[in-house]
C-alpha positions as semicolon CSV with decimal commas, in nm:
position;residue;x (nm);y (nm);z (nm)
1;M;10,705;13,113;10,197
2;L;10,676;12,962;9,853
3;E;10,964;12,792;9,668
4;A;11,120;12,987;9,349
5;D;10,970;12,713;9,112
6;L;10,623;12,722;9,264
7;K;10,610;13,112;9,262
8;A;10,686;13,077;8,876
9;Q;10,426;12,838;8,817
10;L;10,187;13,037;9,005
11;K;10,264;13,335;8,824
12;G;10,190;13,146;8,486
13;Y;9,859;13,019;8,637
14;L;9,722;13,367;8,759
15;E;9,788;13,525;8,404
16;R;9,460;13,346;8,313
17;A;9,276;13,607;8,571
18;K;9,047;13,831;8,396
19;R;8,976;14,083;8,670
20;P;9,100;14,218;8,998
21;I;9,125;13,984;9,313
22;H;9,108;14,143;9,634
23;I;9,236;13,972;9,947
24;I;9,126;14,068;10,294
25;A;9,333;13,893;10,581
26;S;9,212;13,861;10,964
27;I;9,552;13,804;11,134
28;D;9,704;13,827;11,502
29;D;10,013;13,799;11,635
30;G;10,085;13,453;11,621
31;E;10,340;13,253;11,387
32;K;10,068;13,127;11,143
33;S;9,962;13,480;11,101
34;R;10,314;13,573;11,018
35;E;10,335;13,265;10,778
36;L;10,010;13,400;10,595
37;L;10,132;13,711;10,560
38;S;10,439;13,588;10,362
39;L;10,212;13,351;10,140
40;L;10,024;13,653;10,057
41;D;10,282;13,863;9,930
42;D;10,409;13,588;9,723
43;L;10,073;13,597;9,576
44;K;10,065;13,940;9,512
45;D;10,391;13,937;9,396
46;A;10,282;13,657;9,160
47;S;9,995;13,893;8,950
48;P;9,938;14,249;8,945
49;K;9,561;14,185;8,980
50;I;9,580;14,076;9,358
51;T;9,561;14,350;9,598
52;V;9,584;14,250;9,991
53;D;9,435;14,411;10,279
54;T;9,528;14,312;10,627
55;G;9,238;14,476;10,829
56;G;9,033;14,216;10,808
57;D;8,768;14,152;11,140
58;D;8,675;13,806;11,112
59;A;8,677;13,589;11,440
60;R;8,921;13,337;11,295
61;R;9,252;13,401;11,267
62;P;9,475;13,376;11,066
63;S;9,202;13,368;10,749
64;F;9,154;13,540;10,448
65;A;8,858;13,634;10,226
66;L;8,868;13,627;9,833
67;T;8,634;13,874;9,622
68;S;8,649;14,085;9,331
69;P;8,543;14,453;9,328
70;G;8,181;14,475;9,194
71;H;8,097;14,113;9,233
72;D;7,901;13,959;9,536
73;I;8,152;13,684;9,662
74;H;8,193;13,506;9,970
75;L;8,486;13,270;9,997
76;R;8,732;13,238;10,273
77;F;9,025;13,020;10,385
78;A;9,062;12,999;10,746
79;G;9,421;12,884;10,805
80;L;9,717;12,832;10,522
81;P;9,584;12,633;10,242
82;M;9,913;12,483;10,174
83;G;9,964;12,056;10,070
84;H;9,679;11,907;9,932
85;E;9,510;12,240;9,929
86;F;9,728;12,483;9,758
87;T;9,571;12,398;9,415
88;S;9,235;12,484;9,590
89;L;9,382;12,809;9,647
90;V;9,484;12,852;9,304
91;L;9,172;12,743;9,167
92;A;8,963;12,998;9,412
93;L;9,198;13,284;9,286
94;L;9,134;13,193;8,893
95;Q;8,761;13,183;8,963
96;V;8,756;13,495;9,170
97;G;8,943;13,652;8,893
98;G;8,690;13,559;8,641
99;H;8,859;13,226;8,476
100;P;8,586;12,972;8,380
101;S;8,533;12,668;8,553
102;K;8,566;12,331;8,344
103;A;8,236;12,193;8,509
104;A;7,977;12,080;8,326
105;Q;7,777;12,396;8,181
106;E;7,459;12,251;8,309
107;T;7,591;12,209;8,657
108;L;7,704;12,568;8,665
109;E;7,360;12,675;8,569
110;Q;7,199;12,468;8,824
111;V;7,441;12,628;9,089
112;A;7,380;12,966;9,002
113;A;7,002;12,911;8,993
114;L;6,995;12,778;9,339
115;E;6,742;12,971;9,570
116;G;6,789;13,022;9,935
117;D;7,078;13,132;10,175
118;Y;7,347;12,884;10,188
119;D;7,637;12,931;10,427
120;F;7,876;12,658;10,420
121;E;8,191;12,564;10,671
122;T;8,429;12,279;10,528
123;Y;8,688;12,122;10,798
124;Y;8,982;11,983;10,593
125;S;9,307;11,880;10,726
126;L;9,630;11,963;10,489
127;S;9,728;11,551;10,421
128;C;9,369;11,467;10,322
129;Q;9,336;11,392;9,932
130;N;8,970;11,370;9,978
131;C;8,892;11,750;10,089
132;P;9,013;11,956;9,781
133;D;8,702;11,810;9,578
134;V;8,476;11,906;9,845
135;V;8,680;12,260;9,884
136;Q;8,703;12,319;9,537
137;A;8,339;12,243;9,456
138;L;8,186;12,492;9,740
139;N;8,454;12,764;9,659
140;L;8,307;12,730;9,309
141;A;7,959;12,745;9,429
142;A;8,011;13,084;9,634
143;V;8,181;13,237;9,321
144;L;7,874;13,143;9,087
145;N;7,581;13,213;9,341
146;P;7,619;13,525;9,549
147;R;7,359;13,355;9,811
148;I;7,630;13,082;9,879
149;R;7,909;13,138;10,145
150;H;8,191;12,889;10,171
151;T;8,478;12,880;10,480
152;A;8,754;12,625;10,429
153;I;8,893;12,574;10,767
154;D;9,198;12,376;10,839
155;G;9,101;12,152;11,141
156;A;9,458;12,083;11,263
157;L;9,479;12,471;11,323
158;F;9,143;12,564;11,476
159;Q;9,147;12,249;11,729
160;D;8,883;12,414;11,963
161;E;8,603;12,403;11,693
162;V;8,698;12,056;11,577
163;E;8,666;11,938;11,983
164;A;8,363;12,159;12,043
165;R;8,178;12,015;11,701
166;E;8,333;11,656;11,765
167;I;8,452;11,659;11,451
168;M;8,666;11,318;11,380
169;S;8,669;11,311;11,030
170;V;8,762;11,503;10,726
171;P;8,593;11,650;10,507
172;T;8,340;11,734;10,726
173;V;8,074;11,991;10,608
174;F;7,829;12,207;10,793
175;L;7,552;12,396;10,607
176;N;7,394;12,717;10,810
177;G;7,547;12,583;11,124
178;Q;7,409;12,220;11,102
179;P;7,610;11,903;10,986
180;F;7,537;11,861;10,632
181;D;7,787;11,567;10,505
182;Q;8,110;11,411;10,537
183;G;8,378;11,271;10,295
184;R;8,455;11,315;9,945
185;M;8,185;11,480;9,757
186;T;8,178;11,661;9,395
187;L;7,975;11,995;9,303
188;E;7,726;11,756;9,137
189;Q;7,659;11,548;9,460
190;I;7,641;11,859;9,645
191;V;7,394;12,018;9,408
192;A;7,183;11,724;9,430
193;K;7,119;11,722;9,800
194;L;7,029;12,084;9,756
195;D;6,837;12,064;9,442
196;T;6,577;11,788;9,537
197;G;6,427;11,767;9,196
198;A;6,764;11,698;9,049
199;A;6,746;11,337;9,063
200;A;6,436;11,280;8,899
201;R;6,531;11,523;8,626
202;E;6,842;11,294;8,550
203;A;6,643;10,959;8,598
204;A;6,382;11,080;8,315
205;K;6,700;11,184;8,119
206;I;6,862;10,824;8,125
207;A;6,554;10,643;8,071
208;Q;6,530;10,823;7,736
209;K;6,886;10,693;7,616
210;D;6,919;10,420;7,314
211;A;7,062;10,096;7,383
212;F;7,467;10,082;7,430
213;D;7,674;9,832;7,226
214;V;7,898;9,837;7,548
215;L;7,781;9,953;7,922
216;V;8,075;9,985;8,173
217;V;7,927;9,970;8,531
218;G;8,192;10,130;8,726
219;G;8,441;10,423;8,684
220;G;8,756;10,314;8,841
221;P;9,092;10,188;8,652
222;A;8,918;9,886;8,509
223;G;8,598;10,059;8,413
224;A;8,796;10,348;8,236
225;A;9,053;10,122;8,051
226;A;8,739;9,916;7,934
227;A;8,539;10,218;7,798
228;V;8,868;10,355;7,632
229;Y;8,924;9,999;7,453
230;A;8,533;9,981;7,337
231;A;8,520;10,338;7,248
232;R;8,828;10,282;7,013
233;K;8,623;10,022;6,842
234;G;8,369;10,271;6,726
235;I;8,102;10,137;6,901
236;R;7,840;10,314;7,119
237;T;7,969;10,328;7,461
238;G;7,848;10,419;7,802
239;V;7,960;10,435;8,176
240;A;7,749;10,443;8,451
241;A;7,971;10,519;8,744
242;E;7,907;10,572;9,121
243;R;8,177;10,826;9,120
244;F;8,427;10,827;8,831
245;G;8,766;10,719;8,970
246;G;8,641;10,436;9,226
247;Q;8,860;10,377;9,486
248;V;9,173;10,542;9,359
249;L;9,020;10,851;9,481
250;D;9,086;10,754;9,808
251;T;9,456;10,642;9,751
252;M;9,747;10,865;9,862
253;A;10,066;10,765;9,725
254;I;10,113;10,546;9,404
255;E;10,477;10,458;9,334
256;N;10,400;10,120;9,140
257;F;10,191;10,245;8,831
258;I;10,449;10,131;8,549
259;S;10,603;10,443;8,387
260;V;10,495;10,665;8,631
261;K;10,741;10,697;8,939
262;A;10,494;10,873;9,183
263;T;10,143;11,009;9,154
264;E;9,840;11,038;9,370
265;G;9,511;10,901;9,380
266;P;9,296;11,200;9,303
267;K;9,543;11,300;8,993
268;L;9,538;10,956;8,833
269;A;9,152;10,963;8,889
270;A;9,127;11,287;8,693
271;A;9,338;11,152;8,430
272;L;9,141;10,852;8,382
273;E;8,859;11,065;8,339
274;Q;8,998;11,312;8,092
275;H;9,123;11,031;7,870
276;V;8,807;10,839;7,850
277;R;8,616;11,192;7,771
278;E;8,861;11,219;7,453
279;Y;8,609;10,982;7,327
280;E;8,265;10,931;7,259
281;V;8,172;10,806;7,574
282;D;7,844;10,854;7,748
283;I;7,969;10,886;8,115
284;M;7,659;10,899;8,348
285;N;7,815;10,964;8,720
286;L;7,645;10,950;9,044
287;Q;7,472;10,638;8,930
288;R;7,457;10,332;9,135
289;A;7,353;10,022;8,972
290;T;7,107;9,796;9,156
291;Q;6,972;9,506;8,961
292;L;7,109;9,303;8,654
293;A;6,881;9,125;8,401
294;P;6,997;8,890;8,177
295;A;6,927;8,937;7,794
296;G;6,568;8,889;7,701
297;D;6,404;8,829;7,372
298;D;6,520;9,169;7,239
299;G;6,869;9,066;7,306
300;L;6,962;9,351;7,531
301;I;7,063;9,322;7,884
302;E;6,915;9,552;8,137
303;V;7,107;9,758;8,401
304;K;6,873;9,924;8,666
305;L;6,976;10,226;8,872
306;E;6,900;10,342;9,245
307;N;6,714;10,648;9,090
308;G;6,453;10,427;8,904
309;A;6,606;10,449;8,562
310;S;6,719;10,156;8,351
311;L;7,008;10,125;8,098
312;K;6,973;9,862;7,833
313;S;7,314;9,741;7,639
314;R;7,396;9,466;7,395
315;T;7,683;9,349;7,620
316;V;7,799;9,489;8,008
317;I;8,113;9,517;8,170
318;L;8,082;9,518;8,540
319;S;8,365;9,684;8,728
320;T;8,230;9,799;9,048
321;G;8,526;9,756;9,245
322;A;8,556;9,686;9,622
323;R;8,515;9,911;9,950
324;W;8,721;9,889;10,267
325;R;8,641;9,579;10,463
326;Q;8,446;9,637;10,809
327;M;8,524;9,449;11,119
328;N;8,162;9,409;11,195
329;V;8,157;9,416;11,562
330;P;7,961;9,626;11,820
331;G;8,020;9,976;11,811
332;E;8,168;10,015;11,468
333;D;7,884;10,177;11,314
334;Q;7,752;10,377;11,581
335;Y;8,145;10,531;11,618
336;R;8,204;10,577;11,251
337;N;8,345;10,931;11,175
338;K;8,336;10,982;11,538
339;G;8,665;10,781;11,583
340;V;8,639;10,502;11,388
341;A;8,819;10,579;11,055
342;Y;8,946;10,418;10,730
343;C;9,152;10,665;10,592
344;P;9,483;10,758;10,817
345;H;9,583;11,003;10,541
346;C;9,263;11,208;10,559
347;D;9,199;11,182;10,923
348;G;9,540;11,109;11,102
349;P;9,596;11,501;11,187
350;L;9,282;11,521;11,370
351;F;9,398;11,290;11,621
352;K;9,719;11,490;11,687
353;G;9,866;11,386;12,026
354;K;9,592;11,126;12,094
355;R;9,598;10,756;12,143
356;V;9,480;10,527;11,848
357;A;9,463;10,165;11,726
358;V;9,540;10,035;11,374
359;I;9,354;9,701;11,267
360;G;9,530;9,516;11,061
361;G;9,899;9,383;11,000
362;G;9,909;9,395;10,588
363;N;10,086;9,636;10,412
364;S;9,813;9,899;10,442
365;G;9,796;9,846;10,831
366;V;10,126;9,871;10,877
367;E;10,169;10,198;10,636
368;A;9,904;10,357;10,847
369;A;10,052;10,286;11,156
370;I;10,376;10,415;11,024
371;D;10,247;10,720;10,937
372;L;9,997;10,809;11,241
373;A;10,294;10,741;11,465
374;G;10,452;11,078;11,329
375;I;10,112;11,244;11,438
376;V;9,964;11,066;11,745
377;A;10,083;11,007;12,095
378;H;10,077;10,647;12,069
379;V;9,976;10,364;11,811
380;T;9,881;10,025;11,898
381;L;9,856;9,799;11,590
382;I;9,628;9,482;11,619
383;E;9,674;9,159;11,381
384;Y;9,447;8,878;11,406
385;D;9,707;8,651;11,274
386;A;10,037;8,508;11,500
387;Q;10,232;8,722;11,262
388;L;10,214;9,056;11,066
389;R;10,160;8,993;10,676
390;A;10,332;9,323;10,565
391;D;10,669;9,371;10,382
392;E;10,938;9,320;10,576
393;V;11,099;9,659;10,521
394;L;10,776;9,822;10,659
395;Q;10,789;9,569;10,943
396;R;11,142;9,692;11,016
397;K;11,024;10,062;10,994
398;L;10,757;9,998;11,233
399;R;10,948;9,824;11,496
400;S;11,190;10,060;11,524
401;L;10,914;10,344;11,639
402;P;10,925;10,399;11,995
403;N;10,544;10,491;12,006
404;V;10,422;10,187;11,886
405;R;10,313;9,839;12,027
406;I;10,183;9,537;11,832
407;I;9,965;9,279;11,930
408;T;9,942;8,990;11,727
409;S;9,679;8,693;11,782
410;A;9,434;8,920;11,873
411;Q;9,077;8,977;11,754
412;T;8,896;9,313;11,772
413;T;8,543;9,233;11,974
414;E;8,389;9,578;12,038
415;V;8,442;9,961;11,988
416;L;8,361;10,139;12,297
417;G;8,238;10,514;12,333
418;D;8,068;10,745;12,530
419;G;7,771;10,801;12,303
420;N;7,954;11,065;12,107
421;R;8,289;10,937;12,040
422;V;8,530;10,652;12,075
423;N;8,707;10,592;12,408
424;G;8,860;10,241;12,388
425;L;8,840;9,911;12,210
426;V;8,826;9,550;12,342
427;Y;9,018;9,290;12,192
428;R;9,034;8,895;12,280
429;D;9,392;8,740;12,303
430;R;9,323;8,425;12,060
431;V;9,561;8,217;12,225
432;G;9,478;8,244;12,596
433;G;9,137;8,339;12,498
434;D;9,135;8,671;12,770
435;S;8,949;8,965;12,695
436;H;9,184;9,330;12,703
437;R;9,053;9,678;12,715
438;L;9,234;9,947;12,549
439;E;9,195;10,310;12,666
440;L;9,225;10,545;12,286
441;E;9,031;10,812;12,134
442;G;9,071;10,666;11,720
443;V;9,030;10,349;11,535
444;F;9,179;10,276;11,201
445;V;9,058;9,995;11,028
446;Q;9,268;9,872;10,750
447;I;9,176;9,508;10,673
448;G;9,126;9,466;10,326
449;L;8,877;9,482;10,084
450;L;8,521;9,349;10,024
451;P;8,389;9,351;9,667
452;N;8,076;9,573;9,551
453;T;7,876;9,293;9,400
454;E;7,582;9,212;9,678
455;W;7,336;9,340;9,388
456;L;7,459;9,086;9,159
457;K;7,364;8,763;9,379
458;G;7,166;8,513;9,223
459;V;7,220;8,642;8,868
460;V;7,602;8,598;8,816
461;E;7,829;8,340;8,968
462;L;8,035;8,460;9,260
463;S;8,307;8,316;9,447
464;P;8,217;8,254;9,818
465;R;8,417;8,553;9,909
466;G;8,139;8,760;9,672
467;E;8,385;8,819;9,415
468;I;8,279;8,770;9,022
469;V;8,375;8,443;8,853
470;V;8,534;8,529;8,512
471;D;8,697;8,334;8,257
472;A;9,048;8,418;8,069
473;R;8,848;8,646;7,869
474;G;8,671;8,815;8,137
475;Q;8,312;8,662;8,055
476;T;8,084;8,594;8,356
477;S;7,843;8,302;8,386
478;V;7,582;8,531;8,216
479;P;7,623;8,544;7,842
480;G;7,717;8,899;7,700
481;V;7,803;8,999;8,054
482;F;8,199;9,058;8,155
483;A;8,352;9,171;8,461
484;A;8,689;9,344;8,529
485;G;8,884;9,462;8,814
486;D;8,879;9,431;9,186
487;A;8,524;9,301;9,197
488;T;8,654;8,971;9,018
489;I;8,839;8,682;9,113
490;V;9,155;8,781;8,942
491;P;9,417;8,801;9,233
492;Y;9,641;9,102;9,311
493;K;9,402;9,403;9,360
494;Q;9,643;9,654;9,190
495;I;9,550;9,957;8,962
496;V;9,779;9,829;8,678
497;I;9,632;9,487;8,686
498;A;9,266;9,597;8,677
499;M;9,334;9,855;8,386
500;G;9,483;9,536;8,194
501;E;9,167;9,333;8,316
502;G;8,953;9,606;8,201
503;S;9,089;9,634;7,864
504;K;9,070;9,263;7,828
505;A;8,696;9,280;7,915
506;A;8,658;9,528;7,637
507;L;8,821;9,326;7,407
508;G;8,604;9,027;7,499
509;A;8,273;9,214;7,507
510;F;8,381;9,330;7,139
511;D;8,454;8,987;7,014
512;H;8,113;8,848;7,166
513;L;7,924;9,134;6,954
514;I;8,082;9,043;6,640
515;R;7,986;8,642;6,691
516;A;7,661;8,764;6,784
517;S;7,618;8,958;6,495
518;A;7,767;8,710;6,233
519;P;7,490;8,462;6,193
520;V;7,254;8,781;6,111
521;Q;7,485;8,916;5,827
522;A;7,524;8,591;5,689
523;E;7,154;8,576;5,654
524;T;7,119;8,897;5,514
525;E;7,408;8,813;5,263
526;A;7,236;8,493;5,160
527;A;6,913;8,653;5,104
């Protein structure tokens, strides 16, 4: 099942297990069960601490539970956790085997102290880069707290359940049989939803913090670079981020990050955070900024957060990034995650054998159409312009595919559905003016980015597109407030450019601090 080099790596990892790991498999006569048995044989060969019992009686087959003798652990994989989920399997084995998690001790204690019975089910796809975070978080919770159960389910393998539960986006999490949440979630976010008093406690803690020299708002590539450059100057640096990593977390393949031939978004995001944590940076995750107040008489800029707390700093670097742009047509919001999707890598496998549309003819749209064509029955790509805007090499590949139709000069006007899921789309021919209906089951929107700057309107200067206006040093229209990354007017929204702009903004902020303090120092020396 596993390649020789992967077996060797696995063996090395499993040497860290401290206690026995018992695997109980539920199988049938199908091909997937045979593949699972092969995988379990490889796991057993990789560590003397692993034992396998194939007499499980779980209704989902193939599936297997992980536990340890003398420990009350309820953790199960339904399907074969390969692809992006292989890391989830390795981590689960280590944690069931007693290897400690690297999560914050405060969070681990919070999970262990949760009261009540929680039976989680997570539906994932093997190509989803967002799913492992959720699977790993809930697996860890199941190891820490015996009243938490978790089953990670391959949606492509258990299509009957996906259809019955009307799941059209992954990761999708159910709690005690009821929908809990969708999309990427960290352990901290999950605990915050379960522990209703957590947000208030965190707000109180934040309110007690002293003022920063540099406060970075946003934790994507620009924010991470700004934090590193600021911290290296030896000044008090903080980062308030809604989710550390930003949009990079939603990026599948990265092949244009100079000096790194190829990587994946979540891996790069983890590396960014690890680098920032090498310095004395106060990282405040899961914090959304809602208001910016220019410096008052005390010389401090204030950033108010959604939880009611406020942070103050001598300078601020705004790196709030951008999000996928919506079509803003009837039916889009109603059928979000019910056929309307924004991540073809994550949700594509759920549309196997179905008809879908991709909205957008740039690189993202054409790449999405190419990827989906290998999974779904048919793809219709709809582009507003008279021609596609993607690179020519991508266009040639797209046009070579037999199950793809390209429609240009077309404006999507409505997403149709039956109340539960998408069943069609209406577009207007921009040349003739006629409207046409497409019968389909999925709509993937890939029409560019929208800056996360609504909360800054009326405070800092924004472009007509809502981007923050900055000068060559990253300075905004507000003294002491700098900005960097996809939220600004700087063209070419690329990771490497965002990092450079974040570094530049931090240097600009440091220069501002030096110049602002110089007169005070001079007066002191004169006295």
